[in-house]
Amino acid sequence: TITVSGLDADLALTAKFSVKPVKITFDLNGCGTFVESGTGTIELEAIPGTAFPPLPAFTESDEWVLKAWEPALPAFAPETDATYVAVRVPKALRIIKCVPANEAGEVQDGTTWATAYGDLATAVADAGIYRGEVWLKKGLYKLSGSVALKSNVALRGGFAGEAENETPDSAANATIVSGDKNGDNKWTTGSTGYVWTDGVFNAPQLTSDAWYPNGNNGDDIGTGFSTPQVSTNVVFAGLTFTGFKSAVLYSNDSKCDDLVFTNCNFFANTTSLGNNDGTLHIIGSRFSVIDSRFVGNYHCLYLAATATRSAKATVTGTWFEGNSSKYGGAAVYIEPSATLVATNCDFVAGTITIDHAVHYLPGEDGRCELRCGPTKTASSVRTIPMLRRDPRSFDVLLRPFLL
């Protein structure tokens, strides 16, 4: 009520109204404690239509990590009071299940074989929220684009896809990850046959010809897995990779450490025949290959250093056969200052008599050490030279290594 008295002239009064603020409640749902409130919930006020307030600082839980909000946080404050609840995932190791796309059901959350993801990239992203393993059911996985790796994630093949049998067996349950969209890649020299026939790999024959894996490669995707962000502690186990144009894995600029391939097959990759490509193309990162096979690829391992850090490959118990390169390094091409340590490996010539198995270029910080087991001596190289290196390099070792 406004009381006006003693006016000696006209008077205009203007009423001003403020918009009633709404209450916005954040509920961390066990994911932590807000610093300001000391609890897992906090209330803020905001004017409807203005910018949505930022999430207040909180201390994370030891058991849960915040994945998303339900409902999703909007850009602007709502017209009515609203509560937003954290969607959480455990920090304990999570198992995410994945099946070939044609076997996936309508509900896909990765928690069971019946509700497994049908897209490998989605499964890896889910496992990478904190740490997890992607279990792949036997079958063929055709990638439509590169899968971004996440730290603390393992990809394991060889599962039958049965709840009562969750022991992987990659020999009985072949799990193939392919970059050949049409499934029609061919060998172009030495044979005009298909690389794969009804899920069976047609390995190069041990002839004098070089079997390049580039037939019908127009539909092949470039890279199977990439490291757009720093990725460490990543494992691939029990998988077969085939038909990738540039690389199965491309890791650039020191972004991938503690990466392990174990019990994996690499068949007919690097279909571009690019001299700067490699089935595993590693620049400035560190990785290991254990008990695996490389057959019919062009440049199996391509190692290079950055300006500040060398690449390092540790290869153990691995078989290289029928691989090719027009300019050296069918099995391994080592740029200056990169390092290879290969222990108890076989470098078999077969179809690649025109080339060297390992091509090493010297560098200040690089090293190439080839250790052969008692039955895997230099004689296993058969018809091709084992090593090509610059004569200025003196740090190449080729010696028997008793296990």
C-alpha positions as a LaTeX table, in Angstrom:
\begin{tabular}{lrrr}
\hline
Residue & $x$ (\AA) & $y$ (\AA) & $z$ (\AA) \\
\hline
Thr1 & 0.00 & 0.00 & 0.00 \\
Ile2 & 1.35 & 3.37 & $-1.03$ \\
Thr3 & 0.06 & 6.53 & 0.75 \\
Val4 & 0.46 & 9.78 & $-1.17$ \\
Ser5 & $-0.43$ & 13.18 & 0.28 \\
Gly6 & 0.26 & 16.80 & $-0.42$ \\
Leu7 & 0.73 & 16.44 & $-4.16$ \\
Asp8 & 1.05 & 19.70 & $-6.04$ \\
Ala9 & 1.58 & 18.10 & $-9.45$ \\
Asp10 & 0.68 & 14.98 & $-11.41$ \\
Leu11 & 2.53 & 11.81 & $-10.35$ \\
Ala12 & 3.11 & 8.56 & $-12.28$ \\
Leu13 & 4.01 & 5.38 & $-10.40$ \\
Thr14 & 5.51 & 2.31 & $-12.15$ \\
Ala15 & 5.32 & $-1.10$ & $-10.52$ \\
Lys16 & 8.23 & $-3.48$ & $-11.01$ \\
Phe17 & 7.98 & $-7.23$ & $-10.47$ \\
Ser18 & 10.79 & $-9.79$ & $-10.12$ \\
Val19 & 10.56 & $-13.33$ & $-11.42$ \\
Lys20 & 10.28 & $-15.86$ & $-8.67$ \\
Pro21 & 13.40 & $-18.08$ & $-8.65$ \\
Val22 & 13.14 & $-21.84$ & $-8.92$ \\
Lys23 & 14.89 & $-24.39$ & $-6.75$ \\
Ile24 & 17.42 & $-26.65$ & $-8.46$ \\
Thr25 & 18.48 & $-29.73$ & $-6.51$ \\
Phe26 & 21.55 & $-31.82$ & $-7.35$ \\
Asp27 & 21.66 & $-35.36$ & $-5.94$ \\
Leu28 & 25.03 & $-37.12$ & $-6.30$ \\
Asn29 & 23.40 & $-40.50$ & $-5.62$ \\
Gly30 & 26.42 & $-41.82$ & $-3.75$ \\
Cys31 & 29.01 & $-40.40$ & $-6.16$ \\
Gly32 & 30.41 & $-37.98$ & $-3.62$ \\
Thr33 & 29.86 & $-35.13$ & $-1.17$ \\
Phe34 & 29.35 & $-31.47$ & $-1.99$ \\
Val35 & 32.00 & $-29.28$ & $-0.38$ \\
Glu36 & 29.53 & $-26.53$ & 0.56 \\
Ser37 & 26.72 & $-28.65$ & 2.01 \\
Gly38 & 28.78 & $-31.54$ & 3.38 \\
Thr39 & 26.20 & $-33.96$ & 2.01 \\
Gly40 & 25.37 & $-35.66$ & $-1.28$ \\
Thr41 & 22.67 & $-33.13$ & $-2.14$ \\
Ile42 & 22.59 & $-29.37$ & $-2.56$ \\
Glu43 & 19.92 & $-26.79$ & $-3.48$ \\
Leu44 & 20.52 & $-23.71$ & $-5.62$ \\
Glu45 & 18.22 & $-20.98$ & $-6.86$ \\
Ala46 & 18.05 & $-19.67$ & $-10.41$ \\
Ile47 & 15.82 & $-17.40$ & $-12.45$ \\
Pro48 & 13.88 & $-19.34$ & $-15.11$ \\
Gly49 & 15.33 & $-18.85$ & $-18.57$ \\
Thr50 & 18.74 & $-17.72$ & $-17.36$ \\
Ala51 & 21.91 & $-19.78$ & $-17.77$ \\
Phe52 & 21.78 & $-23.05$ & $-15.87$ \\
Pro53 & 24.04 & $-22.83$ & $-12.79$ \\
Pro54 & 27.34 & $-24.73$ & $-12.78$ \\
Leu55 & 27.66 & $-27.89$ & $-10.71$ \\
Pro56 & 29.12 & $-27.01$ & $-7.30$ \\
Ala57 & 32.42 & $-28.56$ & $-6.26$ \\
Phe58 & 32.25 & $-32.00$ & $-4.70$ \\
Thr59 & 34.56 & $-34.72$ & $-3.38$ \\
Glu60 & 34.36 & $-37.97$ & $-5.35$ \\
Ser61 & 33.31 & $-41.27$ & $-3.79$ \\
Asp62 & 35.82 & $-44.10$ & $-3.54$ \\
Glu63 & 33.26 & $-46.56$ & $-4.93$ \\
Trp64 & 31.28 & $-44.74$ & $-7.63$ \\
Val65 & 31.97 & $-42.45$ & $-10.57$ \\
Leu66 & 29.47 & $-40.01$ & $-12.04$ \\
Lys67 & 28.48 & $-41.00$ & $-15.58$ \\
Ala68 & 25.63 & $-38.61$ & $-16.44$ \\
Trp69 & 22.57 & $-36.83$ & $-15.01$ \\
Glu70 & 18.94 & $-37.85$ & $-15.08$ \\
Pro71 & 17.36 & $-35.83$ & $-16.54$ \\
Ala72 & 20.21 & $-34.35$ & $-18.58$ \\
Leu73 & 21.38 & $-30.93$ & $-17.40$ \\
Pro74 & 19.80 & $-28.22$ & $-19.60$ \\
Ala75 & 21.43 & $-25.07$ & $-20.95$ \\
Phe76 & 18.90 & $-22.80$ & $-19.19$ \\
Ala77 & 17.13 & $-22.87$ & $-15.83$ \\
Pro78 & 13.69 & $-24.54$ & $-15.99$ \\
Glu79 & 10.34 & $-22.83$ & $-15.30$ \\
Thr80 & 9.62 & $-24.98$ & $-12.23$ \\
Asp81 & 11.56 & $-26.57$ & $-9.39$ \\
Ala82 & 13.64 & $-29.51$ & $-10.60$ \\
Thr83 & 15.84 & $-32.29$ & $-9.20$ \\
Tyr84 & 18.77 & $-33.82$ & $-11.09$ \\
Val85 & 20.07 & $-37.21$ & $-9.97$ \\
Ala86 & 23.53 & $-38.56$ & $-10.84$ \\
Val87 & 23.73 & $-41.70$ & $-12.94$ \\
Arg88 & 26.59 & $-43.71$ & $-11.50$ \\
Val89 & 28.85 & $-46.62$ & $-12.41$ \\
Pro90 & 31.11 & $-48.54$ & $-10.00$ \\
Lys91 & 34.82 & $-47.93$ & $-9.88$ \\
Ala92 & 35.30 & $-51.69$ & $-9.55$ \\
Leu93 & 36.14 & $-53.54$ & $-12.78$ \\
Arg94 & 33.08 & $-53.72$ & $-15.03$ \\
Ile95 & 32.42 & $-56.38$ & $-17.67$ \\
Ile96 & 30.81 & $-55.01$ & $-20.85$ \\
Lys97 & 29.52 & $-57.57$ & $-23.34$ \\
Cys98 & 29.46 & $-57.13$ & $-27.10$ \\
Val99 & 28.11 & $-59.30$ & $-29.93$ \\
Pro100 & 28.21 & $-58.98$ & $-33.73$ \\
Ala101 & 25.77 & $-56.33$ & $-34.95$ \\
Asn102 & 23.37 & $-58.83$ & $-36.51$ \\
Glu103 & 22.99 & $-60.65$ & $-33.18$ \\
Ala104 & 22.23 & $-57.64$ & $-30.97$ \\
Gly105 & 18.78 & $-57.23$ & $-29.44$ \\
Glu106 & 16.61 & $-54.14$ & $-29.04$ \\
Val107 & 17.81 & $-53.48$ & $-25.48$ \\
Gln108 & 21.56 & $-52.90$ & $-25.43$ \\
Asp109 & 23.29 & $-52.02$ & $-22.16$ \\
Gly110 & 26.22 & $-54.47$ & $-22.20$ \\
Thr111 & 25.36 & $-56.10$ & $-18.88$ \\
Thr112 & 24.40 & $-59.56$ & $-20.24$ \\
Trp113 & 24.81 & $-61.49$ & $-23.48$ \\
Ala114 & 21.08 & $-61.00$ & $-24.13$ \\
Thr115 & 21.45 & $-57.23$ & $-23.80$ \\
Ala116 & 24.97 & $-56.96$ & $-25.22$ \\
Tyr117 & 26.01 & $-54.02$ & $-27.36$ \\
Gly118 & 26.06 & $-54.56$ & $-31.11$ \\
Asp119 & 28.57 & $-51.76$ & $-31.69$ \\
Leu120 & 32.17 & $-52.17$ & $-30.58$ \\
Ala121 & 32.88 & $-48.43$ & $-30.32$ \\
Thr122 & 29.91 & $-48.00$ & $-27.95$ \\
Ala123 & 31.08 & $-50.92$ & $-25.81$ \\
Val124 & 34.61 & $-49.51$ & $-25.53$ \\
Ala125 & 33.29 & $-46.06$ & $-24.61$ \\
Asp126 & 31.13 & $-47.56$ & $-21.86$ \\
Ala127 & 33.99 & $-49.66$ & $-20.48$ \\
Gly128 & 36.22 & $-46.59$ & $-20.52$ \\
Ile129 & 34.04 & $-44.51$ & $-18.20$ \\
Tyr130 & 36.34 & $-45.67$ & $-15.43$ \\
Arg131 & 37.82 & $-49.10$ & $-16.09$ \\
Gly132 & 36.39 & $-52.22$ & $-17.64$ \\
Glu133 & 36.69 & $-55.16$ & $-19.99$ \\
Val134 & 34.83 & $-55.64$ & $-23.25$ \\
Trp135 & 34.05 & $-59.32$ & $-23.79$ \\
Leu136 & 33.41 & $-60.13$ & $-27.44$ \\
Lys137 & 31.33 & $-63.08$ & $-28.51$ \\
Lys138 & 32.71 & $-65.17$ & $-31.35$ \\
Gly139 & 31.94 & $-63.94$ & $-34.84$ \\
Leu140 & 32.71 & $-61.16$ & $-37.29$ \\
Tyr141 & 32.81 & $-57.48$ & $-36.28$ \\
Lys142 & 32.91 & $-55.14$ & $-39.25$ \\
Leu143 & 33.95 & $-51.67$ & $-38.18$ \\
Ser144 & 32.42 & $-48.66$ & $-39.91$ \\
Gly145 & 35.01 & $-46.24$ & $-38.53$ \\
Ser146 & 37.92 & $-45.97$ & $-36.14$ \\
Val147 & 37.31 & $-46.94$ & $-32.51$ \\
Ala148 & 38.72 & $-44.45$ & $-29.99$ \\
Leu149 & 40.70 & $-46.24$ & $-27.29$ \\
Lys150 & 40.14 & $-45.49$ & $-23.62$ \\
Ser151 & 42.56 & $-45.96$ & $-20.73$ \\
Asn152 & 42.17 & $-48.98$ & $-18.45$ \\
Val153 & 40.16 & $-51.00$ & $-20.95$ \\
Ala154 & 40.72 & $-54.56$ & $-22.14$ \\
Leu155 & 39.15 & $-56.11$ & $-25.24$ \\
Arg156 & 38.94 & $-59.88$ & $-24.99$ \\
Gly157 & 37.72 & $-62.22$ & $-27.71$ \\
Gly158 & 36.95 & $-65.92$ & $-27.77$ \\
Phe159 & 33.71 & $-66.04$ & $-25.79$ \\
Ala160 & 30.91 & $-68.40$ & $-26.77$ \\
Gly161 & 28.29 & $-65.88$ & $-25.65$ \\
Glu162 & 26.74 & $-68.24$ & $-23.11$ \\
Ala163 & 26.07 & $-67.29$ & $-19.50$ \\
Glu164 & 27.07 & $-70.75$ & $-18.29$ \\
Asn165 & 30.38 & $-70.71$ & $-20.18$ \\
Glu166 & 32.36 & $-67.52$ & $-19.73$ \\
Thr167 & 35.86 & $-68.91$ & $-20.22$ \\
Pro168 & 37.39 & $-67.48$ & $-23.41$ \\
Asp169 & 38.72 & $-69.88$ & $-26.04$ \\
Ser170 & 39.97 & $-67.99$ & $-29.08$ \\
Ala171 & 40.80 & $-71.18$ & $-30.98$ \\
Ala172 & 37.27 & $-72.57$ & $-30.70$ \\
Asn173 & 35.50 & $-69.20$ & $-30.81$ \\
Ala174 & 37.24 & $-67.09$ & $-33.44$ \\
Thr175 & 36.58 & $-63.38$ & $-32.94$ \\
Ile176 & 37.41 & $-61.37$ & $-36.05$ \\
Val177 & 37.58 & $-57.57$ & $-36.21$ \\
Ser178 & 37.58 & $-56.43$ & $-39.83$ \\
Gly179 & 38.04 & $-53.21$ & $-41.75$ \\
Asp180 & 36.89 & $-54.85$ & $-45.00$ \\
Lys181 & 33.30 & $-53.60$ & $-45.17$ \\
Asn182 & 32.31 & $-55.77$ & $-48.13$ \\
Gly183 & 34.27 & $-58.82$ & $-47.04$ \\
Asp184 & 35.80 & $-59.25$ & $-50.49$ \\
Asn185 & 39.51 & $-58.48$ & $-50.18$ \\
Lys186 & 41.80 & $-60.44$ & $-52.51$ \\
Trp187 & 45.46 & $-61.25$ & $-52.88$ \\
Thr188 & 46.78 & $-59.51$ & $-55.94$ \\
Thr189 & 50.10 & $-61.28$ & $-56.61$ \\
Gly190 & 50.75 & $-64.98$ & $-56.53$ \\
Ser191 & 47.01 & $-65.66$ & $-56.45$ \\
Thr192 & 43.77 & $-63.96$ & $-57.39$ \\
Gly193 & 41.86 & $-65.71$ & $-54.60$ \\
Tyr194 & 39.99 & $-64.14$ & $-51.73$ \\
Val195 & 41.77 & $-63.46$ & $-48.44$ \\
Trp196 & 38.84 & $-65.00$ & $-46.55$ \\
Thr197 & 36.34 & $-67.67$ & $-47.59$ \\
Asp198 & 33.40 & $-68.38$ & $-45.27$ \\
Gly199 & 35.32 & $-67.27$ & $-42.21$ \\
Val200 & 38.47 & $-69.21$ & $-43.12$ \\
Phe201 & 41.72 & $-67.30$ & $-43.73$ \\
Asn202 & 43.43 & $-68.26$ & $-46.98$ \\
Ala203 & 47.04 & $-67.76$ & $-45.92$ \\
Pro204 & 49.71 & $-66.94$ & $-48.52$ \\
Gln205 & 51.42 & $-69.99$ & $-49.96$ \\
Leu206 & 55.17 & $-70.32$ & $-49.54$ \\
Thr207 & 56.17 & $-69.47$ & $-53.08$ \\
Ser208 & 58.63 & $-67.05$ & $-54.58$ \\
Asp209 & 55.97 & $-64.40$ & $-55.11$ \\
Ala210 & 54.98 & $-61.60$ & $-52.77$ \\
Trp211 & 51.30 & $-61.72$ & $-51.91$ \\
Tyr212 & 50.14 & $-58.17$ & $-51.33$ \\
Pro213 & 46.81 & $-57.85$ & $-49.46$ \\
Asn214 & 45.45 & $-54.94$ & $-51.55$ \\
Gly215 & 42.90 & $-56.56$ & $-53.84$ \\
Asn216 & 39.41 & $-54.97$ & $-53.64$ \\
Asn217 & 40.61 & $-52.59$ & $-50.93$ \\
Gly218 & 38.48 & $-49.61$ & $-51.97$ \\
Asp219 & 35.92 & $-50.19$ & $-49.20$ \\
Asp220 & 38.44 & $-50.87$ & $-46.42$ \\
Ile221 & 38.41 & $-48.40$ & $-43.54$ \\
Gly222 & 41.68 & $-46.65$ & $-42.77$ \\
Thr223 & 42.34 & $-47.31$ & $-39.10$ \\
Gly224 & 40.75 & $-49.78$ & $-36.71$ \\
Phe225 & 41.73 & $-48.18$ & $-33.41$ \\
Ser226 & 43.10 & $-44.73$ & $-32.65$ \\
Thr227 & 44.27 & $-42.68$ & $-29.68$ \\
Pro228 & 42.66 & $-39.23$ & $-29.93$ \\
Gln229 & 43.46 & $-38.81$ & $-26.24$ \\
Val230 & 46.13 & $-40.22$ & $-23.96$ \\
Ser231 & 45.42 & $-43.94$ & $-23.53$ \\
Thr232 & 47.31 & $-46.17$ & $-21.11$ \\
Asn233 & 46.87 & $-49.68$ & $-19.74$ \\
Val234 & 45.02 & $-51.10$ & $-22.75$ \\
Val235 & 44.88 & $-54.83$ & $-23.56$ \\
Phe236 & 43.80 & $-56.73$ & $-26.69$ \\
Ala237 & 43.51 & $-60.50$ & $-26.19$ \\
Gly238 & 42.31 & $-63.40$ & $-28.31$ \\
Leu239 & 41.34 & $-61.28$ & $-31.34$ \\
Thr240 & 41.98 & $-61.54$ & $-35.08$ \\
Phe241 & 42.41 & $-58.31$ & $-37.05$ \\
Thr242 & 42.11 & $-58.11$ & $-40.84$ \\
Gly243 & 41.43 & $-55.83$ & $-43.77$ \\
Phe244 & 42.47 & $-52.42$ & $-42.40$ \\
Lys245 & 43.81 & $-50.06$ & $-45.04$ \\
Ser246 & 46.40 & $-48.07$ & $-43.06$ \\
Ala247 & 46.66 & $-49.64$ & $-39.62$ \\
Val248 & 44.93 & $-51.82$ & $-37.09$ \\
Leu249 & 46.18 & $-49.32$ & $-34.49$ \\
Tyr250 & 47.48 & $-45.84$ & $-35.17$ \\
Ser251 & 49.01 & $-44.18$ & $-32.11$ \\
Asn252 & 50.58 & $-40.80$ & $-32.70$ \\
Asp253 & 52.50 & $-38.33$ & $-30.57$ \\
Ser254 & 53.26 & $-40.48$ & $-27.50$ \\
Lys255 & 49.61 & $-41.01$ & $-26.68$ \\
Cys256 & 49.54 & $-44.72$ & $-25.94$ \\
Asp257 & 51.59 & $-46.49$ & $-23.27$ \\
Asp258 & 51.32 & $-49.89$ & $-21.61$ \\
Leu259 & 49.44 & $-51.24$ & $-24.60$ \\
Val260 & 49.47 & $-55.03$ & $-24.92$ \\
Phe261 & 48.43 & $-57.39$ & $-27.71$ \\
Thr262 & 48.41 & $-60.99$ & $-26.53$ \\
Asn263 & 47.35 & $-64.13$ & $-28.38$ \\
Cys264 & 46.19 & $-62.05$ & $-31.36$ \\
Asn265 & 46.28 & $-62.64$ & $-35.11$ \\
Phe266 & 47.02 & $-59.96$ & $-37.69$ \\
Phe267 & 46.05 & $-61.23$ & $-41.14$ \\
Ala268 & 46.29 & $-59.26$ & $-44.41$ \\
Asn269 & 46.36 & $-55.71$ & $-43.06$ \\
Thr270 & 47.80 & $-52.42$ & $-44.35$ \\
Thr271 & 45.98 & $-52.98$ & $-47.63$ \\
Ser272 & 46.98 & $-49.52$ & $-48.88$ \\
Leu273 & 50.57 & $-50.78$ & $-49.32$ \\
Gly274 & 51.59 & $-47.39$ & $-47.98$ \\
Asn275 & 55.29 & $-47.17$ & $-47.22$ \\
Asn276 & 54.59 & $-44.96$ & $-44.20$ \\
Asp277 & 51.77 & $-47.19$ & $-42.95$ \\
Gly278 & 51.99 & $-50.21$ & $-40.68$ \\
Thr279 & 49.64 & $-52.76$ & $-39.18$ \\
Leu280 & 50.65 & $-51.42$ & $-35.77$ \\
His281 & 51.76 & $-47.83$ & $-36.44$ \\
Ile282 & 53.36 & $-46.49$ & $-33.28$ \\
Ile283 & 54.92 & $-43.04$ & $-32.93$ \\
Gly284 & 56.51 & $-42.18$ & $-29.60$ \\
Ser285 & 54.50 & $-44.75$ & $-27.62$ \\
Arg286 & 55.33 & $-47.99$ & $-25.82$ \\
Phe287 & 53.66 & $-51.35$ & $-26.43$ \\
Ser288 & 54.10 & $-55.12$ & $-26.27$ \\
Val289 & 53.12 & $-58.01$ & $-28.54$ \\
Ile290 & 53.01 & $-61.45$ & $-26.93$ \\
Asp291 & 52.36 & $-64.89$ & $-28.45$ \\
Ser292 & 50.76 & $-63.49$ & $-31.60$ \\
Arg293 & 50.91 & $-64.06$ & $-35.38$ \\
Phe294 & 51.42 & $-61.68$ & $-38.29$ \\
Val295 & 50.64 & $-63.27$ & $-41.65$ \\
Gly296 & 50.22 & $-61.65$ & $-45.06$ \\
Asn297 & 50.47 & $-58.03$ & $-43.88$ \\
Tyr298 & 52.32 & $-55.13$ & $-45.48$ \\
His299 & 54.64 & $-53.58$ & $-42.87$ \\
Cys300 & 53.61 & $-55.32$ & $-39.65$ \\
Leu301 & 55.19 & $-52.91$ & $-37.16$ \\
Tyr302 & 56.09 & $-49.33$ & $-38.01$ \\
Leu303 & 58.00 & $-47.62$ & $-35.20$ \\
Ala304 & 58.97 & $-43.96$ & $-35.12$ \\
Ala305 & 59.98 & $-41.35$ & $-32.57$ \\
Thr306 & 58.65 & $-37.88$ & $-31.88$ \\
Ala307 & 60.93 & $-34.92$ & $-31.25$ \\
Thr308 & 60.91 & $-35.74$ & $-27.54$ \\
Arg309 & 60.21 & $-39.46$ & $-27.18$ \\
Ser310 & 61.02 & $-42.70$ & $-28.94$ \\
Ala311 & 58.67 & $-45.56$ & $-29.71$ \\
Lys312 & 59.47 & $-48.88$ & $-28.08$ \\
Ala313 & 58.13 & $-52.30$ & $-29.04$ \\
Thr314 & 58.74 & $-55.42$ & $-26.97$ \\
Val315 & 57.79 & $-58.51$ & $-28.98$ \\
Thr316 & 57.83 & $-61.98$ & $-27.46$ \\
Gly317 & 57.01 & $-65.42$ & $-28.84$ \\
Thr318 & 55.51 & $-64.02$ & $-32.04$ \\
Trp319 & 55.45 & $-65.47$ & $-35.56$ \\
Phe320 & 55.95 & $-63.33$ & $-38.70$ \\
Glu321 & 55.28 & $-65.07$ & $-42.01$ \\
Gly322 & 54.42 & $-64.14$ & $-45.57$ \\
Asn323 & 54.50 & $-60.40$ & $-44.88$ \\
Ser324 & 55.68 & $-57.94$ & $-47.51$ \\
Ser325 & 57.12 & $-54.53$ & $-48.19$ \\
Lys326 & 58.53 & $-52.97$ & $-51.34$ \\
Tyr327 & 61.17 & $-50.92$ & $-49.56$ \\
Gly328 & 62.22 & $-52.92$ & $-46.50$ \\
Gly329 & 60.86 & $-53.95$ & $-43.13$ \\
Ala330 & 58.14 & $-56.43$ & $-44.00$ \\
Ala331 & 57.95 & $-57.48$ & $-40.37$ \\
Val332 & 59.32 & $-54.35$ & $-38.67$ \\
Tyr333 & 60.29 & $-50.95$ & $-40.00$ \\
Ile334 & 62.23 & $-48.94$ & $-37.42$ \\
Glu335 & 62.71 & $-45.22$ & $-37.91$ \\
Pro336 & 65.62 & $-43.40$ & $-36.24$ \\
Ser337 & 65.63 & $-43.41$ & $-32.43$ \\
Ala338 & 62.87 & $-46.03$ & $-32.12$ \\
Thr339 & 63.51 & $-49.32$ & $-30.31$ \\
Leu340 & 62.61 & $-52.95$ & $-30.97$ \\
Val341 & 63.37 & $-55.81$ & $-28.60$ \\
Ala342 & 62.17 & $-59.11$ & $-30.08$ \\
Thr343 & 62.60 & $-62.28$ & $-28.01$ \\
Asn344 & 61.98 & $-65.85$ & $-29.17$ \\
Cys345 & 60.28 & $-64.77$ & $-32.40$ \\
Asp346 & 60.25 & $-66.34$ & $-35.85$ \\
Phe347 & 60.71 & $-64.21$ & $-38.96$ \\
Val348 & 59.80 & $-66.54$ & $-41.81$ \\
Ala349 & 60.37 & $-65.49$ & $-45.38$ \\
Gly350 & 58.15 & $-67.59$ & $-47.57$ \\
Thr351 & 56.59 & $-65.21$ & $-50.05$ \\
Ile352 & 58.76 & $-62.17$ & $-49.42$ \\
Thr353 & 62.11 & $-63.07$ & $-50.93$ \\
Ile354 & 62.40 & $-59.55$ & $-52.37$ \\
Asp355 & 62.59 & $-57.93$ & $-48.97$ \\
His356 & 64.16 & $-57.84$ & $-45.55$ \\
Ala357 & 62.25 & $-58.83$ & $-42.42$ \\
Val358 & 63.54 & $-55.96$ & $-40.29$ \\
His359 & 64.61 & $-52.58$ & $-41.62$ \\
Tyr360 & 66.44 & $-50.49$ & $-39.05$ \\
Leu361 & 67.54 & $-46.85$ & $-39.39$ \\
Pro362 & 69.98 & $-45.64$ & $-36.74$ \\
Gly363 & 69.29 & $-42.93$ & $-34.21$ \\
Glu364 & 70.82 & $-41.58$ & $-31.04$ \\
Asp365 & 68.32 & $-43.24$ & $-28.72$ \\
Gly366 & 67.21 & $-46.22$ & $-30.83$ \\
Arg367 & 68.02 & $-49.89$ & $-30.55$ \\
Cys368 & 67.18 & $-53.07$ & $-32.42$ \\
Glu369 & 67.73 & $-56.27$ & $-30.47$ \\
Leu370 & 66.68 & $-59.62$ & $-31.94$ \\
Arg371 & 66.95 & $-62.55$ & $-29.53$ \\
Cys372 & 66.26 & $-66.02$ & $-30.88$ \\
Gly373 & 65.39 & $-69.03$ & $-28.78$ \\
Pro374 & 67.35 & $-72.28$ & $-29.04$ \\
Thr375 & 65.16 & $-73.56$ & $-31.91$ \\
Lys376 & 64.54 & $-70.17$ & $-33.44$ \\
Thr377 & 67.92 & $-69.13$ & $-34.70$ \\
Ala378 & 68.80 & $-66.94$ & $-37.62$ \\
Ser379 & 68.41 & $-70.00$ & $-39.87$ \\
Ser380 & 64.64 & $-69.75$ & $-39.44$ \\
Val381 & 64.76 & $-66.69$ & $-41.64$ \\
Arg382 & 65.10 & $-69.04$ & $-44.63$ \\
Thr383 & 65.39 & $-67.29$ & $-47.96$ \\
Ile384 & 65.48 & $-63.58$ & $-47.09$ \\
Pro385 & 68.01 & $-61.45$ & $-45.26$ \\
Met386 & 67.01 & $-60.92$ & $-41.66$ \\
Leu387 & 68.13 & $-57.37$ & $-41.23$ \\
Arg388 & 68.81 & $-54.29$ & $-43.29$ \\
Arg389 & 70.42 & $-51.43$ & $-41.42$ \\
Asp390 & 72.50 & $-48.38$ & $-41.99$ \\
Pro391 & 76.22 & $-49.30$ & $-41.72$ \\
Arg392 & 76.74 & $-46.47$ & $-39.24$ \\
Ser393 & 74.60 & $-48.28$ & $-36.66$ \\
Phe394 & 76.38 & $-50.54$ & $-34.17$ \\
Asp395 & 73.62 & $-51.27$ & $-31.65$ \\
Val396 & 71.89 & $-54.09$ & $-33.49$ \\
Leu397 & 72.16 & $-57.42$ & $-31.68$ \\
Leu398 & 71.35 & $-60.79$ & $-33.17$ \\
Arg399 & 72.18 & $-63.53$ & $-30.73$ \\
Pro400 & 70.93 & $-66.84$ & $-29.31$ \\
Phe401 & 68.82 & $-66.37$ & $-26.23$ \\
Leu402 & 68.26 & $-69.35$ & $-23.96$ \\
Leu403 & 64.89 & $-69.24$ & $-22.22$ \\
\hline
\end{tabular}
